[in-house]
């Protein structure tokens, strides 16, 4: 039987655990990260193991990634989500030259070379306005779920631009424009468009023109993807059936596989509390 | 996890540390004392020729940041209506004045008798020194210098103008402190300053060696000697000691990392995070050294000083500092040096405080990236205001950059 490897991505918004063998996905599980990253990484991994009827001892090697990669108590090697996402993207879409990873905490644009090697990357500066939080925060303040928020953006024929570059100011701007009776859907589309413009600006810093794959939670937002496509023309999602949030976890499992091949002894000494 | 290593630092660091602590004792008690600005290539030689104790509020801000006191001082300054958009060196200093607290880092700095300012850096200076003039009511002596685009081809009348400004300032200083600054004394101070600069230039040249003999913290320690002690015998002795030891290290093939360990030679652009200098050790543990930075190589110590032409040398010094020249000139220097120092990666600090060093920086990064085909990482942060720093975000970017280099 092929050896099984785990990739655990402990992000600011969600934790994803994936199990792979022979470069095939066996199972995965995604849960909100909450406030206890150590706990969420264990739960996500246990659920993935349950789904594949396997146990922790069956894992030959693992890599953790994401902001919580050092916080987990699973003593796997830690690799940044930038390296992992690039590896995952090139595995899923061999021709990818770049990815746009729209996460809860940050947005990254990563230029990818042969074999998923990172050639260069940029991240948004330290402000929620360039990240998925921007949309989440405004949707929440309007009492709308994210799906409905995105759907209203897609359905809107008008786009009312949001000028504030700060999330908190943008929230105030949205509320004041609603109170003036402006179209809610037009405003919502303006919110998506503002984030898309910031992401596009980031991609331009790396002069990216070729095949781009979107990933991260933001890629699930149809409104944002539509606005991004309006700006960039060509931007695709991972293959059907693959949750766009899984790319770094997939990359992590693949890196674990490669490292195990190089040094099986070191990489099989996996442990976690109580195991 | 990469192991954190304790490395043996060059011995000259101990001598410089002793000089720094002596300086901070002196600035509490010595009189008369003048506040000078560092980034404008300060004409500290005039102070030494007049037996005036110089003190540098920017350097004090670095000390406060290293002691993690800056965030509190910045907050105090903001409470006194100084905007968070003002350079944190300035906010740190004003916050310290308004509320030093019980144990200010290094024991604090005393009150000035004189405020000296050369205009060749940023616009913060004028208002900062205005505020000090208002707070202390002491004479403010201003040396105006024209902005130079290309230092090599500056018009002669710029020099004439700067020399007249310096001569006039000397007269005002003499009046303010009641001391005669004789030609002999000024020539002597400029001559000593020239010796410091000569050693410094040779020291920088040695950073081209593989493995690199000094790291960024060693170089920034030596910068203290170059800027603060230029014009003194103590400065010459310390810089000579630093040079001799470094030369020996190079001859013995001794680096901060061994030749085998040194895998990457990086360029650091802009001022470091003074509250997080350990970051350079983090890089070292991962096989990276910083033989080059615009901050250590291009702002100070670029003018040859000639004791037989003191006023002319001082005028050149005031005009030629990097902060008084064009962005194009800065980029050309970086490109040329990046090649000569065998640089294979760039860390650029987009410094929220220091716009004069940050505007044009992204262009510089793009040009270096394209011309030399090397990767670059931009970190948005602040040199002194620790509240702007986010460890998780900065270290995540650095880790990804290191993985990319590997
Ligand atoms: S803005 Fe830059 S040049 Fe001006 S005081 Fe601050 S650090 Fe110095």
XYZ file of C-alpha atoms and ligand atoms in Angstrom:
689
model
C 0.000 0.000 0.000
C 1.250 3.498 -0.821
C 2.492 5.598 2.072
C 0.159 8.280 3.367
C 1.187 11.900 3.949
C -0.603 14.766 5.650
C -0.718 18.467 4.893
C -2.179 20.664 7.619
C -2.856 24.307 6.835
C -3.686 26.301 9.965
C -4.923 29.590 8.551
C -6.322 32.593 10.369
C -9.877 31.775 9.273
C -9.929 28.026 8.668
C -7.835 24.950 9.269
C -7.552 22.362 6.538
C -6.104 18.879 6.881
C -5.574 16.648 3.883
C -4.298 13.119 3.484
C -2.610 12.036 0.275
C -1.015 8.870 -1.015
C 0.564 8.323 -4.403
C -0.214 11.961 -5.221
C -3.924 11.282 -4.837
C -6.213 12.946 -2.325
C -7.563 10.350 0.096
C -9.581 12.621 2.352
C -9.653 16.104 3.765
C -11.439 18.174 6.355
C -11.926 21.920 6.812
C -12.993 23.588 10.061
C -12.961 27.173 11.367
C -9.637 27.842 13.130
C -11.255 29.515 16.121
C -8.969 30.778 18.840
C -7.140 27.526 19.636
C -4.954 26.616 16.654
C -3.456 23.587 18.394
C -6.926 22.191 18.992
C -8.262 22.975 15.511
C -5.296 21.346 13.804
C -5.845 18.152 15.821
C -9.575 18.102 15.142
C -9.174 18.736 11.398
C -6.574 15.987 11.109
C -8.637 13.528 13.165
C -11.667 14.156 10.976
C -9.613 13.613 7.821
C -8.260 10.394 9.339
C -11.783 9.262 10.271
C -13.003 9.886 6.747
C -10.295 7.608 5.371
C -10.610 5.003 8.125
C -6.996 5.459 9.066
C -5.109 6.340 12.217
C -2.379 8.834 13.125
C 0.234 6.068 13.100
C -0.531 5.437 9.424
C 0.864 8.855 8.447
C 4.394 8.505 7.108
C 5.166 12.211 7.107
C 3.492 15.586 7.448
C 4.074 19.271 6.896
C 2.219 22.070 8.667
C 1.652 25.423 7.053
C -0.322 28.663 7.513
C -0.045 31.274 10.256
C -0.528 28.617 12.927
C 2.138 26.267 11.544
C 4.327 26.588 14.633
C 1.459 26.667 17.106
C 0.179 23.178 16.406
C 1.379 20.415 18.707
C 1.904 18.035 15.819
C 5.665 18.002 15.503
C 5.767 18.049 11.720
C 8.068 20.300 9.693
C 6.723 23.780 9.086
C 6.720 25.415 5.647
C 5.089 28.745 4.770
C 1.768 28.727 2.953
C 3.411 30.693 0.128
C 5.716 27.814 -0.768
C 2.948 25.280 -0.148
C 0.280 27.095 -2.179
C 2.653 27.372 -5.143
C 3.424 23.660 -4.951
C -0.278 22.783 -4.653
C -1.265 25.025 -7.562
C 1.315 23.635 -9.919
C 0.285 20.086 -8.983
C -3.350 20.804 -9.817
C -2.814 23.047 -12.845
C 0.569 22.286 -14.389
C 0.588 25.400 -16.611
C -0.035 27.861 -13.811
C 2.380 30.778 -13.829
C 0.903 32.585 -10.852
C -1.640 32.339 -8.094
C -3.691 34.885 -6.265
C -4.392 33.608 -2.775
C -7.129 35.629 -1.110
C -7.118 34.679 2.534
C -8.732 36.024 5.668
C -5.552 37.588 6.962
C -3.763 38.557 3.787
C -3.753 38.422 0.026
C -0.758 37.030 -1.791
C 0.251 37.027 -5.388
C 2.816 34.342 -6.106
C 4.768 33.904 -9.313
C 5.474 30.243 -9.961
C 8.242 28.532 -11.907
C 8.967 24.963 -12.877
C 7.757 22.292 -10.455
C 5.842 24.820 -8.375
C 8.938 26.732 -7.304
C 8.204 30.228 -5.975
C 9.893 32.811 -8.199
C 8.589 35.882 -6.430
C 5.671 36.977 -4.278
C 3.998 40.051 -2.869
C 1.527 40.444 -0.057
C -0.882 43.212 0.748
C 0.435 45.733 3.226
C -0.702 45.527 6.814
C -4.348 46.410 6.403
C -7.503 44.340 6.260
C -8.660 46.355 3.235
C -6.697 44.133 0.855
C -7.983 40.844 2.252
C -11.080 38.685 2.494
C -11.825 40.300 5.860
C -12.816 43.479 4.028
C -15.806 41.780 2.421
C -16.636 39.677 5.478
C -16.687 42.700 7.732
C -18.969 44.760 5.511
C -21.300 41.803 4.855
C -21.563 41.232 8.601
C -22.287 44.885 9.312
C -25.133 44.731 6.788
C -26.439 41.521 8.369
C -25.939 39.512 5.176
C -24.419 36.064 4.754
C -21.376 35.824 2.470
C -23.226 33.817 -0.185
C -26.004 36.331 -0.446
C -23.524 39.205 -0.388
C -21.639 37.705 -3.362
C -24.839 36.841 -5.250
C -26.131 40.410 -4.965
C -22.847 41.682 -6.379
C -23.010 39.304 -9.344
C -26.619 40.270 -10.032
C -26.109 44.015 -9.869
C -26.052 45.973 -13.122
C -24.681 49.060 -11.404
C -21.419 49.496 -9.550
C -21.121 52.285 -7.020
C -17.440 52.817 -6.237
C -16.249 52.776 -2.628
C -13.506 55.327 -2.169
C -12.262 54.583 1.360
C -9.129 52.450 1.503
C -9.625 51.546 5.158
C -12.044 48.763 6.116
C -13.530 50.698 9.000
C -13.968 53.867 6.928
C -15.416 51.834 4.042
C -17.996 50.401 6.439
C -19.025 53.913 7.439
C -19.114 54.982 3.800
C -21.375 52.032 2.911
C -23.784 52.812 5.722
C -23.954 56.483 4.893
C -24.598 55.754 1.212
C -27.362 53.310 2.073
C -28.954 55.949 4.289
C -28.892 58.318 1.296
C -30.978 55.776 -0.596
C -28.347 54.573 -3.046
C -28.733 51.075 -4.522
C -27.686 48.439 -1.992
C -26.686 45.957 -4.681
C -24.674 48.613 -6.496
C -22.855 49.408 -3.259
C -22.205 45.714 -2.614
C -20.741 45.373 -6.092
C -18.624 48.449 -5.398
C -17.261 46.724 -2.277
C -16.246 43.643 -4.298
C -14.794 45.837 -7.006
C -12.698 47.800 -4.506
C -11.101 44.603 -3.199
C -10.574 43.287 -6.739
C -8.808 46.538 -7.675
C -6.457 46.224 -4.732
C -5.646 42.602 -5.605
C -5.105 43.575 -9.227
C -2.718 46.349 -8.133
C -0.742 43.791 -6.178
C -0.553 41.454 -9.188
C 0.662 44.327 -11.328
C 3.614 44.807 -9.002
C 4.849 41.419 -10.186
C 3.835 42.239 -13.787
C 1.737 39.099 -14.008
C -0.080 38.600 -17.261
C -0.193 34.878 -17.804
C -2.393 32.051 -16.504
C -3.459 32.871 -12.978
C -5.246 30.557 -10.570
C -7.223 31.998 -7.688
C -7.295 30.234 -4.352
C -8.059 30.858 -0.697
C -11.461 31.609 0.767
C -11.842 34.661 -1.469
C -11.893 32.441 -4.539
C -15.215 31.002 -3.323
C -16.781 34.440 -3.684
C -18.386 34.638 -7.142
C -18.815 38.419 -6.852
C -15.136 38.975 -6.234
C -14.093 36.559 -8.984
C -16.335 38.357 -11.468
C -14.793 41.725 -10.630
C -11.302 40.250 -10.803
C -12.011 38.751 -14.213
C -13.233 42.150 -15.419
C -9.813 43.535 -14.530
C -7.474 40.701 -15.387
C -9.322 38.866 -18.141
C -7.944 35.437 -17.427
C -8.202 34.060 -13.934
C -9.283 30.506 -13.238
C -10.284 28.411 -10.279
C -8.734 25.074 -9.310
C -10.231 22.013 -11.084
C -13.847 21.148 -10.280
C -14.255 19.293 -7.035
C -11.212 20.898 -5.409
C -12.034 23.462 -2.748
C -9.820 26.519 -3.546
C -8.917 26.754 0.137
C -7.090 23.425 -0.061
C -4.113 24.395 -2.235
C -1.595 25.086 0.561
C -2.606 21.869 2.384
C -2.188 19.878 -0.815
C 1.207 21.503 -1.367
C 2.159 20.700 2.225
C 1.286 17.005 1.783
C 3.291 16.898 -1.452
C 6.293 18.540 0.194
C 6.010 16.021 3.049
C 6.086 13.251 0.439
C 9.200 14.689 -1.229
C 11.026 15.218 2.041
C 10.219 11.709 3.190
C 11.700 10.378 -0.039
C 14.915 12.286 0.720
C 15.163 11.297 4.395
C 12.603 8.722 5.575
C 14.070 8.408 9.063
C 13.808 12.091 9.991
C 10.383 12.551 8.469
C 8.713 9.518 9.947
C 9.302 10.647 13.525
C 5.930 12.263 13.645
C 4.206 12.711 16.968
C 1.562 14.658 18.769
C 0.462 14.783 22.393
C -0.744 11.414 23.558
C 0.315 9.602 20.378
C 13.279 24.154 13.343
C 16.591 25.850 12.598
C 18.839 26.054 15.628
C 19.548 29.523 17.016
C 23.317 29.893 17.164
C 25.383 32.050 19.456
C 28.121 33.559 17.317
C 31.292 35.179 18.456
C 31.152 38.866 17.502
C 34.257 40.803 16.477
C 36.024 42.263 19.520
C 35.814 45.884 18.307
C 32.114 45.806 19.210
C 33.092 45.890 22.880
C 35.211 49.014 22.400
C 32.418 50.700 20.458
C 29.859 49.704 23.108
C 32.077 51.360 25.725
C 32.274 54.521 23.586
C 28.498 54.550 23.189
C 27.941 54.283 26.920
C 30.510 57.038 27.538
C 28.698 59.225 24.991
C 25.395 58.689 26.778
C 26.957 59.648 30.087
C 28.490 62.744 28.483
C 25.203 63.905 27.001
C 23.671 63.935 30.463
C 26.258 66.230 31.985
C 28.654 67.908 29.550
C 28.154 71.570 28.767
C 27.701 73.376 26.476
C 25.701 70.830 24.554
C 24.229 71.076 21.059
C 21.550 68.922 19.478
C 22.512 67.896 15.963
C 20.719 65.881 13.318
C 22.265 62.719 11.972
C 20.642 62.127 8.621
C 21.707 65.467 7.195
C 25.369 64.458 7.423
C 25.928 66.530 10.565
C 28.810 68.971 10.697
C 29.818 67.576 14.049
C 33.429 68.651 13.425
C 32.394 72.259 14.131
C 31.013 71.221 17.519
C 34.219 69.428 18.445
C 36.324 72.390 17.266
C 34.268 74.577 19.618
C 34.435 72.041 22.484
C 30.689 71.644 22.371
C 29.237 68.261 23.366
C 27.079 66.981 20.474
C 23.919 64.969 21.146
C 21.795 63.243 18.514
C 18.090 62.761 19.202
C 17.767 60.332 16.262
C 20.440 58.110 17.753
C 18.667 58.355 21.075
C 15.481 57.151 19.347
C 17.387 54.061 18.175
C 18.513 53.426 21.762
C 14.932 53.869 22.993
C 13.625 51.483 20.337
C 16.255 48.891 21.226
C 15.100 49.257 24.854
C 11.439 48.928 23.717
C 10.591 52.381 25.075
C 9.767 54.050 21.758
C 6.169 52.954 21.424
C 5.368 54.638 24.754
C 7.241 57.815 23.793
C 5.462 57.918 20.431
C 2.131 57.608 22.229
C 3.068 60.468 24.539
C 3.992 62.689 21.585
C 0.691 61.819 19.909
C -1.129 62.846 23.074
C 0.605 66.219 22.625
C -0.909 66.535 19.148
C 1.998 65.253 17.083
C 0.430 63.199 14.325
C 1.222 59.472 13.971
C 2.296 60.325 10.407
C 5.328 62.220 11.707
C 8.623 60.313 11.690
C 8.885 58.140 14.799
C 12.407 59.449 15.524
C 10.814 62.831 16.047
C 7.837 61.495 18.016
C 10.143 59.388 20.157
C 12.225 62.408 21.056
C 9.333 64.743 21.767
C 7.534 62.025 23.734
C 10.691 61.535 25.789
C 10.866 65.267 26.489
C 7.217 65.479 27.533
C 7.243 62.308 29.591
C 10.635 60.626 30.048
C 9.347 58.258 32.728
C 11.343 57.048 35.680
C 14.055 55.105 33.891
C 14.611 56.444 30.390
C 16.942 54.275 28.269
C 20.659 55.065 28.747
C 19.648 57.523 31.473
C 18.275 60.023 28.943
C 19.849 63.048 27.274
C 20.335 66.455 28.846
C 18.930 69.791 27.756
C 20.687 71.537 24.866
C 22.326 74.961 24.902
C 22.216 75.164 21.149
C 20.265 73.663 18.270
C 22.192 73.073 15.063
C 20.535 72.024 11.849
C 21.666 71.370 8.291
C 18.839 71.240 5.796
C 20.089 68.411 3.607
C 17.769 65.587 4.655
C 14.025 65.684 5.192
C 11.418 68.311 5.933
C 10.628 66.850 9.358
C 13.741 68.458 10.638
C 12.631 72.029 10.386
C 9.479 71.630 12.444
C 11.113 69.239 14.887
C 13.890 71.722 15.594
C 11.304 74.529 15.668
C 9.510 72.613 18.404
C 12.780 72.176 20.325
C 13.518 75.866 19.932
C 10.136 76.630 21.424
C 10.507 74.102 24.249
C 14.051 75.061 25.299
C 14.250 78.672 24.080
C 17.831 78.103 22.929
C 19.459 79.543 19.778
C 18.652 77.648 16.598
C 21.387 77.863 13.987
C 20.400 76.796 10.529
C 22.766 75.869 7.705
C 20.840 75.923 4.470
C 22.095 73.732 1.636
C 20.737 73.456 -1.893
C 19.413 70.124 -3.041
C 21.851 68.256 -5.261
C 20.619 65.902 -7.948
C 23.933 64.466 -9.153
C 26.709 64.887 -6.549
C 29.431 64.519 -9.189
C 28.163 67.402 -11.294
C 26.894 69.909 -8.775
C 27.354 73.528 -9.890
C 30.170 75.528 -8.275
C 27.827 78.123 -6.883
C 26.191 75.417 -4.729
C 29.546 74.954 -3.042
C 30.065 78.712 -2.680
C 26.640 79.076 -1.152
C 27.060 76.156 1.278
C 30.509 77.439 2.328
C 29.091 80.902 3.071
C 26.299 79.328 5.079
C 28.814 77.333 7.133
C 31.052 80.351 7.757
C 28.069 82.355 8.891
C 26.909 79.512 11.173
C 30.375 79.315 12.739
C 30.127 82.995 13.616
C 26.707 82.450 15.190
C 27.917 79.434 17.167
C 30.867 81.424 18.492
C 28.487 84.120 19.636
C 26.024 81.671 21.177
C 28.545 79.784 23.311
C 31.248 82.449 23.647
C 34.027 80.294 22.201
C 36.347 81.155 19.330
C 36.487 78.435 16.685
C 39.997 78.955 15.315
C 41.063 77.757 11.891
C 43.567 75.451 13.507
C 40.957 73.778 15.653
C 38.566 73.375 12.744
C 41.314 72.028 10.472
C 42.329 69.537 13.129
C 38.747 68.305 13.596
C 38.225 68.001 9.826
C 41.562 66.201 9.458
C 40.556 63.677 12.150
C 37.163 63.299 10.515
C 38.947 62.564 7.232
C 40.941 59.794 8.873
C 37.750 58.232 10.214
C 36.176 58.387 6.738
C 39.251 56.838 5.101
C 39.154 53.865 7.458
C 35.407 53.591 6.969
C 35.704 53.457 3.194
C 38.300 50.703 3.432
C 36.093 48.880 5.904
C 33.155 48.934 3.491
C 35.361 47.684 0.696
C 36.203 44.658 2.829
C 32.547 43.684 3.022
C 32.981 42.421 -0.527
C 35.030 39.521 0.831
C 33.512 36.043 0.964
C 32.752 35.137 3.708
C 31.576 38.555 4.812
C 33.688 39.674 7.815
C 31.065 41.862 9.568
C 27.328 41.736 9.831
C 24.756 44.489 9.734
C 24.823 45.067 13.521
C 28.639 45.338 13.504
C 28.442 47.874 10.706
C 25.731 49.908 12.385
C 27.800 49.976 15.572
C 30.718 51.331 13.537
C 28.327 53.911 12.051
C 28.102 55.441 15.516
C 31.843 56.115 15.345
C 31.589 57.472 11.811
C 28.784 59.911 12.593
C 29.103 60.845 16.250
C 32.860 60.720 16.784
C 34.003 62.148 13.430
C 36.451 64.926 14.288
C 37.913 63.300 17.421
C 41.029 61.259 18.088
C 38.822 58.754 19.919
C 36.893 58.259 16.665
C 40.074 57.689 14.666
C 41.380 55.170 17.204
C 38.122 53.246 17.285
C 37.731 53.158 13.518
C 41.348 52.077 13.141
C 40.783 49.270 15.630
C 37.647 48.192 13.751
C 39.490 48.318 10.451
C 42.534 46.393 11.698
C 40.500 43.620 13.219
C 38.321 43.336 10.133
C 41.377 43.251 7.884
C 42.770 40.437 9.959
C 39.489 38.567 9.741
C 39.500 38.914 5.966
C 43.126 37.752 5.756
C 42.268 34.714 7.863
C 39.148 34.005 5.822
C 37.051 34.526 8.951
C 33.485 35.617 8.411
C 30.366 36.072 10.465
C 29.468 32.762 8.856
C 32.063 30.349 7.562
C 32.594 30.177 3.821
C 30.519 26.992 3.688
C 27.742 28.404 5.828
C 27.426 31.667 3.831
C 24.852 30.768 1.209
C 23.268 34.133 0.415
C 24.475 37.728 0.399
C 21.568 40.094 0.811
C 21.058 43.808 0.387
C 19.048 45.578 3.094
C 17.380 48.766 1.893
C 16.377 51.482 4.379
C 16.747 51.767 8.150
C 16.494 48.522 10.187
C 13.850 47.792 12.816
C 15.798 49.051 15.832
C 13.566 47.144 18.266
C 14.184 43.856 16.426
C 17.863 43.761 15.541
C 17.844 40.047 16.332
C 16.345 39.640 12.877
C 19.861 39.688 11.411
C 20.826 36.726 13.598
C 17.727 34.929 12.295
C 18.997 35.421 8.751
C 22.507 34.335 9.728
C 21.180 31.104 11.218
C 19.744 30.443 7.773
C 22.945 31.127 5.849
C 22.349 34.783 4.935
C 24.574 37.814 5.514
C 24.109 41.494 4.713
C 27.339 42.933 3.308
C 25.494 45.922 1.787
C 22.831 48.438 2.725
C 22.085 51.941 1.504
C 21.776 52.858 5.187
C 25.307 51.799 6.081
C 26.999 52.526 2.754
C 25.473 55.560 1.109
C 24.211 58.111 3.613
C 27.329 58.943 5.614
C 31.061 58.741 5.136
C 30.932 59.327 1.402
C 32.908 62.618 1.398
C 36.683 62.691 1.640
C 37.583 65.308 4.239
C 40.663 67.478 3.792
C 42.062 69.190 6.884
C 43.745 71.856 4.745
C 40.363 72.886 3.292
C 38.018 72.599 6.275
C 35.120 74.769 5.106
C 35.139 73.280 1.628
C 35.189 69.753 3.068
C 32.292 70.525 5.387
C 30.307 72.011 2.497
C 30.882 68.894 0.422
C 29.854 66.711 3.342
C 26.613 68.627 3.771
C 25.794 68.478 0.077
C 26.746 64.938 -0.832
C 24.791 62.809 1.642
C 22.393 60.411 -0.023
C 19.327 62.088 1.418
C 20.234 65.270 -0.455
C 20.496 63.589 -3.835
C 18.093 62.248 -6.450
C 16.335 58.871 -6.390
C 18.057 58.047 -9.703
C 21.431 58.633 -8.139
C 20.483 56.401 -5.195
C 19.312 53.603 -7.498
C 22.488 53.800 -9.611
C 24.617 53.426 -6.497
C 22.584 50.453 -5.275
C 22.770 48.706 -8.633
C 26.502 49.213 -8.973
C 27.208 48.060 -5.425
C 24.806 45.110 -5.579
C 26.972 43.723 -8.373
C 30.267 44.427 -6.638
C 29.155 42.948 -3.311
C 27.818 39.788 -5.043
C 24.285 40.364 -3.812
C 21.732 37.656 -4.597
C 18.627 38.883 -2.801
C 17.041 42.073 -1.490
C 15.128 42.889 1.686
C 13.568 46.324 1.378
C 11.984 48.025 4.365
C 9.215 50.332 3.216
C 9.534 52.605 6.209
C 6.338 54.317 7.179
C 8.284 57.008 9.014
C 11.040 57.856 6.603
C 9.454 58.807 3.340
C 12.651 60.365 2.042
C 14.234 56.917 2.096
C 11.086 55.072 1.045
C 9.739 57.078 -1.885
C 11.258 55.548 -4.997
C 12.206 52.427 -3.090
C 9.699 50.184 -4.883
C 11.133 51.418 -8.181
C 14.614 50.669 -6.922
C 13.485 47.169 -5.959
C 11.899 46.578 -9.385
C 14.982 47.790 -11.211
C 17.368 45.686 -9.137
C 15.073 42.670 -9.446
C 14.961 42.994 -13.220
C 18.528 44.017 -13.958
C 20.179 41.496 -11.675
C 17.453 38.860 -11.828
C 17.426 38.385 -8.063
C 14.435 38.073 -5.724
C 13.307 40.891 -3.463
C 11.051 41.126 -0.454
C 9.340 44.342 0.641
C 8.460 44.674 4.331
C 6.062 47.436 5.364
C 7.065 48.586 8.805
C 8.641 51.367 10.852
C 12.176 51.857 12.142
C 11.260 52.942 15.682
C 7.531 52.721 16.323
C 7.180 49.110 17.394
C 3.397 49.346 17.323
C 3.562 49.134 13.533
C 5.511 45.868 13.644
C 3.678 42.560 13.480
C 5.970 39.650 14.224
C 3.735 36.988 12.691
C 3.347 38.858 9.418
C 6.937 39.978 9.037
C 8.428 36.617 9.959
C 6.001 34.790 7.684
C 7.171 36.911 4.747
C 10.804 36.411 5.682
C 10.367 32.641 6.026
C 8.724 32.451 2.607
C 11.524 34.536 1.122
C 14.137 32.243 2.654
C 12.323 29.179 1.341
C 12.326 30.786 -2.094
C 16.086 31.399 -1.904
C 16.851 27.865 -0.701
S 11.984 61.063 8.087
Fe 13.895 59.946 7.627
S 15.441 61.540 7.364
Fe 13.685 62.500 8.379
S 14.086 62.355 10.582
Fe 12.924 60.557 10.056
S 14.410 58.946 9.564
Fe 15.483 60.923 9.511
